[in-house]
């Protein structure tokens, strides 16, 4: 863990130096969360395609592994077509917004550009037609709604756990989406070209951020209640509760910076990091097994050994990204730091799903 923190610090310090001086236009700040969210969602869609391609290459049945109820095999060419189309649209709307701000074009109508991008995601999710894998999208919505208060021994399935874990990695992008809509209806933000009341230290933003953790908590409680198993379901519930404490300690520390809250922040974050690393390695990935064939791995592996060792190191680095908050950087770089951490979180969850 100590080595991971050091590597993580060095990595972010280098990135901060590279980006130093590349200020985000003040007028563009209210729109940054919208474009950040869309970028991450396009990245997630791209990794879905890459993940399926890798699983097929190693002859692993992804539909069986993740209990996917899909009406047909996922067409990789079709997935990447959507990725390229959404990326092109993202670039066009991004450039139009930047040009409108720089040359004062379109009047106030330029504010619709980022709104269009994010409205598309909502349309895709709720589209009631047999295109874009309706049953898969319906399964996502079902998990989001039914797992809020899951009753019944068969309510929470393995695929619900997988989706719940993926959602926790998208906590910051969800915050960005909320901030984007908040900024769109905030007169003060437009008048002063600032975030105003729409910032990540607000209570509504905290609620949006911990919603994925709430889903995971109800899932773990459901499994523990109906199975009565201390291991792994009660310890899974404990893991989520620690993550709750970690989020709350970060929230209170960011609102009021003092030594006592700093100690709580570091304590919760350290315990949560160690617990998550153990959970990923031992329970989720089945690694750290005492066998002679593959050192620190497991008896049967689906990929080359190197991949697992790289994944373990990468997991340590991404699990200690909370330490970056203690590196003092220009406020103009905070947006880029957020994008970087969100990107690495998506890569981390991509690797987690593969293993």
Coordinates of C-alpha atoms in Angstrom, one line a residue:
X1 CA 0.0 0.0 0.0
X2 CA 2.8 2.4 0.9
X3 CA 4.5 1.8 -2.5
X4 CA 1.2 2.2 -4.3
X5 CA 0.7 5.6 -2.6
X6 CA 4.2 6.7 -3.7
X7 CA 3.7 5.6 -7.3
X8 CA 0.2 7.2 -7.3
X9 CA 1.6 10.5 -6.0
X10 CA 4.4 10.6 -8.6
X11 CA 2.1 9.7 -11.4
X12 CA -0.4 12.5 -10.6
X13 CA 2.5 15.0 -10.0
X14 CA 3.8 14.4 -13.5
X15 CA 0.4 14.8 -15.0
X16 CA -0.2 18.0 -13.1
X17 CA 3.1 19.4 -14.4
X18 CA 2.3 18.5 -17.9
X19 CA -1.1 20.2 -17.7
X20 CA 0.2 23.2 -15.8
X21 CA -0.7 26.4 -17.5
X22 CA -3.5 24.8 -19.6
X23 CA -6.2 26.7 -17.9
X24 CA -9.8 25.9 -18.5
X25 CA -11.6 28.9 -19.9
X26 CA -13.6 30.5 -17.1
X27 CA -16.7 30.8 -19.3
X28 CA -16.5 27.1 -20.2
X29 CA -16.5 25.9 -16.5
X30 CA -20.3 25.6 -16.3
X31 CA -20.3 23.2 -19.2
X32 CA -17.3 21.1 -18.3
X33 CA -19.2 18.5 -16.2
X34 CA -21.6 17.8 -19.0
X35 CA -18.8 17.0 -21.5
X36 CA -16.9 15.1 -18.8
X37 CA -19.9 12.8 -18.2
X38 CA -20.4 12.2 -21.9
X39 CA -16.7 11.4 -22.4
X40 CA -16.8 8.8 -19.6
X41 CA -19.9 7.2 -20.9
X42 CA -18.4 6.9 -24.4
X43 CA -15.3 5.4 -22.8
X44 CA -17.5 2.9 -20.9
X45 CA -19.2 1.9 -24.2
X46 CA -15.8 1.5 -25.9
X47 CA -14.6 -0.7 -23.1
X48 CA -17.7 -2.9 -23.3
X49 CA -16.7 -3.6 -26.9
X50 CA -13.0 -4.2 -26.0
X51 CA -14.1 -6.5 -23.1
X52 CA -16.3 -8.6 -25.3
X53 CA -13.6 -8.9 -27.9
X54 CA -11.1 -10.1 -25.3
X55 CA -13.5 -12.6 -23.8
X56 CA -14.3 -14.0 -27.2
X57 CA -10.6 -14.2 -28.0
X58 CA -10.0 -16.3 -25.0
X59 CA -13.2 -18.3 -25.7
X60 CA -15.1 -17.2 -22.6
X61 CA -18.9 -17.0 -22.8
X62 CA -19.6 -13.5 -21.6
X63 CA -23.4 -14.0 -21.8
X64 CA -23.2 -17.0 -19.5
X65 CA -20.6 -15.5 -17.1
X66 CA -22.6 -12.3 -16.5
X67 CA -26.1 -13.9 -16.8
X68 CA -27.0 -11.5 -19.6
X69 CA -30.5 -11.8 -21.0
X70 CA -29.9 -10.5 -24.5
X71 CA -32.0 -11.1 -27.6
X72 CA -29.0 -11.6 -29.8
X73 CA -25.2 -11.8 -29.7
X74 CA -23.6 -8.4 -29.2
X75 CA -22.2 -7.2 -32.5
X76 CA -18.8 -5.7 -31.9
X77 CA -18.8 -3.8 -35.2
X78 CA -22.2 -2.3 -34.2
X79 CA -20.9 -1.3 -30.8
X80 CA -17.8 0.4 -32.2
X81 CA -20.0 2.2 -34.8
X82 CA -22.0 3.7 -31.9
X83 CA -18.7 4.6 -30.2
X84 CA -17.4 6.4 -33.2
X85 CA -20.7 8.1 -33.9
X86 CA -21.1 9.4 -30.3
X87 CA -17.4 10.5 -30.3
X88 CA -17.9 12.5 -33.5
X89 CA -21.0 14.1 -32.0
X90 CA -19.2 14.9 -28.8
X91 CA -16.3 16.6 -30.7
X92 CA -18.7 18.6 -32.8
X93 CA -20.7 19.9 -29.8
X94 CA -17.6 20.5 -27.8
X95 CA -16.0 22.6 -30.5
X96 CA -19.3 24.5 -31.2
X97 CA -19.5 25.4 -27.5
X98 CA -15.9 26.6 -27.3
X99 CA -16.3 28.6 -30.5
X100 CA -19.6 30.1 -29.3
X101 CA -18.0 31.2 -26.1
X102 CA -14.9 32.6 -27.8
X103 CA -16.6 34.6 -30.6
X104 CA -20.0 35.1 -28.8
X105 CA -21.9 33.2 -31.4
X106 CA -25.5 31.8 -31.2
X107 CA -26.5 34.1 -28.3
X108 CA -27.6 32.0 -25.3
X109 CA -28.6 29.1 -27.6
X110 CA -25.1 27.7 -27.3
X111 CA -26.1 26.4 -23.9
X112 CA -28.1 23.8 -25.7
X113 CA -25.1 22.0 -27.1
X114 CA -23.9 20.2 -24.0
X115 CA -27.6 19.6 -23.1
X116 CA -28.1 17.8 -26.4
X117 CA -25.2 15.5 -25.7
X118 CA -26.4 14.3 -22.3
X119 CA -30.1 14.1 -23.4
X120 CA -29.0 11.5 -25.9
X121 CA -27.8 9.2 -23.1
X122 CA -31.2 9.5 -21.4
X123 CA -33.0 8.7 -24.6
X124 CA -30.8 5.6 -25.2
X125 CA -31.4 4.3 -21.7
X126 CA -35.2 4.6 -21.9
X127 CA -35.7 3.9 -25.6
X128 CA -38.6 1.3 -25.6
X129 CA -37.8 -0.2 -29.0
X130 CA -35.9 -3.4 -29.9
X131 CA -32.8 -1.6 -30.9
X132 CA -29.6 -1.0 -29.0
X133 CA -30.1 -4.2 -27.0
X134 CA -33.4 -3.5 -25.3
X135 CA -33.3 -6.4 -22.8
X136 CA -29.8 -5.3 -21.7
X137 CA -30.9 -1.7 -21.1
X138 CA -34.1 -3.0 -19.4
X139 CA -31.9 -5.1 -17.1
X140 CA -29.9 -2.0 -16.1
X141 CA -33.0 0.0 -15.2
X142 CA -34.4 -3.0 -13.3
X143 CA -31.3 -3.2 -11.2
X144 CA -31.3 0.5 -10.5
X145 CA -35.0 0.4 -9.3
X146 CA -35.5 -3.0 -7.8
X147 CA -32.2 -3.2 -5.9
X148 CA -33.1 0.0 -4.0
X149 CA -35.2 -2.1 -1.7
X150 CA -34.6 -5.7 -2.7
X151 CA -37.1 -8.1 -1.1
X152 CA -36.9 -11.9 -1.8
X153 CA -34.2 -14.4 -1.7
X154 CA -33.8 -14.4 -5.5
X155 CA -34.1 -10.6 -6.0
X156 CA -30.3 -10.0 -6.2
X157 CA -28.5 -12.0 -8.8
X158 CA -24.8 -12.2 -9.8
X159 CA -25.3 -9.8 -12.7
X160 CA -26.9 -7.3 -10.3
X161 CA -23.7 -7.4 -8.2
X162 CA -21.6 -6.8 -11.3
X163 CA -23.7 -3.8 -12.3
X164 CA -23.7 -2.5 -8.8
X165 CA -19.9 -2.6 -8.7
X166 CA -19.7 -0.8 -12.1
X167 CA -22.1 1.9 -10.8
X168 CA -19.8 2.6 -7.9
X169 CA -17.0 3.3 -10.3
X170 CA -19.3 5.8 -12.1
X171 CA -20.0 7.8 -8.9
X172 CA -18.0 10.9 -10.0
X173 CA -19.5 10.9 -13.6
X174 CA -23.0 10.9 -12.0
X175 CA -21.9 13.8 -9.9
X176 CA -20.8 15.6 -13.0
X177 CA -24.1 15.0 -14.7
X178 CA -26.0 16.4 -11.7
X179 CA -23.7 19.4 -11.6
X180 CA -24.2 20.0 -15.3
X181 CA -28.0 20.2 -15.0
X182 CA -27.6 22.3 -11.8
X183 CA -25.4 24.8 -13.7
X184 CA -27.8 24.9 -16.6
X185 CA -30.5 26.4 -14.3
X186 CA -28.3 28.5 -12.1
X187 CA -28.5 32.3 -13.0
X188 CA -25.7 33.1 -10.5
X189 CA -23.3 30.7 -12.4
X190 CA -23.9 32.4 -15.7
X191 CA -23.6 35.9 -14.2
X192 CA -20.3 35.2 -12.5
X193 CA -18.9 32.4 -14.8
X194 CA -18.5 30.2 -11.7
X195 CA -19.9 27.1 -10.1
X196 CA -21.8 29.0 -7.4
X197 CA -24.0 26.6 -5.3
X198 CA -23.4 23.8 -7.9
X199 CA -20.3 22.2 -6.6
X200 CA -19.2 18.8 -5.4
X201 CA -19.2 19.9 -1.8
X202 CA -23.0 20.3 -1.8
X203 CA -25.3 17.9 0.0
X204 CA -27.3 17.1 -3.2
X205 CA -24.1 16.2 -5.0
X206 CA -23.1 14.0 -2.0
X207 CA -26.5 12.1 -2.3
X208 CA -26.0 11.5 -6.0
X209 CA -22.5 10.2 -5.4
X210 CA -23.4 7.7 -2.7
X211 CA -26.5 6.4 -4.5
X212 CA -24.4 3.6 -6.2
X213 CA -23.1 2.7 -2.7
X214 CA -26.7 2.6 -1.4
X215 CA -27.5 0.1 -4.1
X216 CA -24.5 -2.1 -3.2
X217 CA -25.5 -1.9 0.5
X218 CA -29.0 -3.1 -0.1
X219 CA -27.7 -5.9 -2.3
X220 CA -25.3 -7.1 0.4
X221 CA -27.9 -6.8 3.1
X222 CA -30.3 -8.8 1.0
X223 CA -27.8 -11.6 0.6
X224 CA -26.8 -11.6 4.2
X225 CA -30.4 -11.5 5.4
X226 CA -31.7 -14.5 3.3
X227 CA -28.5 -16.6 3.5
X228 CA -27.4 -15.9 7.1
X229 CA -23.8 -16.2 5.9
X230 CA -21.2 -14.1 7.8
X231 CA -18.7 -14.8 5.0
X232 CA -18.8 -13.3 2.5
X233 CA -22.1 -11.4 2.7
X234 CA -21.8 -9.7 6.1
X235 CA -18.2 -8.8 5.3
X236 CA -19.4 -7.5 2.0
X237 CA -21.9 -5.3 3.8
X238 CA -19.1 -4.1 6.1
X239 CA -17.0 -3.2 3.1
X240 CA -19.8 -1.0 1.7
X241 CA -20.4 0.7 5.1
X242 CA -16.7 1.5 5.3
X243 CA -16.9 3.0 1.8
X244 CA -19.9 5.1 3.1
X245 CA -17.7 6.4 5.9
X246 CA -14.9 7.1 3.5
X247 CA -17.2 9.3 1.3
X248 CA -18.7 11.1 4.3
X249 CA -15.2 11.8 5.7
X250 CA -14.1 13.2 2.4
X251 CA -17.2 15.4 2.2
X252 CA -16.8 16.9 5.6
X253 CA -13.0 17.4 5.1
X254 CA -13.6 19.3 1.8
X255 CA -16.1 21.6 3.4
X256 CA -14.0 22.4 6.5
X257 CA -10.2 21.7 6.3
X258 CA -8.9 21.1 9.9
X259 CA -6.6 18.6 11.5
X260 CA -9.3 16.5 13.2
X261 CA -11.2 16.0 10.0
X262 CA -8.0 15.3 8.1
X263 CA -7.2 12.5 10.6
X264 CA -10.7 11.0 10.0
X265 CA -10.3 11.4 6.3
X266 CA -7.0 9.6 6.1
X267 CA -8.1 6.9 8.6
X268 CA -11.3 6.0 6.7
X269 CA -9.6 6.2 3.3
X270 CA -6.7 4.0 4.4
X271 CA -9.0 1.3 6.0
X272 CA -11.3 1.4 2.9
X273 CA -8.3 1.0 0.5
X274 CA -6.8 -1.9 2.4
X275 CA -10.2 -3.6 2.7
X276 CA -11.0 -3.1 -1.0
X277 CA -7.6 -4.4 -2.2
X278 CA -8.0 -7.5 -0.1
X279 CA -11.6 -8.0 -1.4
X280 CA -10.5 -7.5 -5.1
X281 CA -7.5 -9.8 -4.8
X282 CA -8.8 -12.6 -2.7
X283 CA -12.6 -12.8 -3.1
X284 CA -13.5 -11.2 -6.4
X285 CA -10.4 -12.3 -8.4
X286 CA -9.6 -15.4 -6.4
X287 CA -5.9 -14.6 -6.3
X288 CA -3.4 -14.9 -3.5
X289 CA -3.9 -18.7 -3.5
X290 CA -1.1 -20.9 -2.0
X291 CA -0.2 -22.9 -5.1
X292 CA 3.1 -23.6 -6.7
X293 CA 2.1 -23.2 -10.3
X294 CA 1.3 -19.5 -10.4
X295 CA 2.9 -17.3 -7.7
X296 CA 0.2 -15.3 -5.8
X297 CA -2.4 -16.2 -8.4
X298 CA -4.9 -19.1 -8.6
X299 CA -4.9 -22.6 -9.9
X300 CA -6.6 -21.8 -13.2
X301 CA -6.1 -18.6 -15.1
X302 CA -7.7 -17.5 -18.3
X303 CA -5.1 -14.9 -19.4
X304 CA -1.3 -14.7 -19.4
X305 CA 0.3 -14.4 -15.9
X306 CA 1.7 -10.9 -16.6
X307 CA -1.8 -9.6 -17.0
X308 CA -2.8 -10.5 -13.4
X309 CA 0.4 -9.0 -11.9
X310 CA -0.1 -5.7 -13.9
X311 CA -3.8 -5.7 -12.8
X312 CA -2.7 -6.1 -9.1
X313 CA -0.3 -3.2 -9.4
X314 CA -2.8 -1.0 -11.3
X315 CA -5.4 -1.8 -8.6
X316 CA -3.1 -0.4 -5.9
X317 CA -2.4 2.8 -7.8
X318 CA -6.1 3.5 -8.6
X319 CA -7.2 2.6 -5.1
X320 CA -4.9 5.3 -3.7
X321 CA -6.0 8.1 -6.0
X322 CA -7.7 9.8 -2.9
X323 CA -4.1 10.9 -1.9
X324 CA -4.1 13.2 -4.9
X325 CA -6.4 15.5 -3.0
X326 CA -3.5 16.4 -0.8
X327 CA -1.4 17.6 -3.7
X328 CA -1.9 21.4 -4.0
X329 CA -2.5 22.3 -7.7
X330 CA -4.0 25.2 -9.5
X331 CA -7.8 25.4 -9.3
X332 CA -7.8 25.3 -13.1
X333 CA -6.4 21.8 -13.1
X334 CA -9.1 20.4 -10.8
X335 CA -11.3 19.6 -13.9
X336 CA -8.5 17.7 -15.6
X337 CA -7.8 15.9 -12.3
X338 CA -11.4 14.8 -12.1
X339 CA -11.4 13.5 -15.7
X340 CA -8.1 11.6 -15.1
X341 CA -9.4 9.9 -12.0
X342 CA -12.7 9.0 -13.7
X343 CA -10.9 7.6 -16.6
X344 CA -8.6 5.5 -14.4
X345 CA -11.6 4.3 -12.4
X346 CA -13.3 3.0 -15.7
X347 CA -10.1 1.2 -16.7
X348 CA -9.8 -0.3 -13.2
X349 CA -13.4 -1.6 -13.4
X350 CA -12.8 -2.9 -16.9
X351 CA -9.9 -5.0 -15.6
X352 CA -12.0 -6.1 -12.6
X353 CA -14.8 -7.4 -14.9
X354 CA -12.3 -9.3 -17.1
X355 CA -10.7 -11.1 -14.2

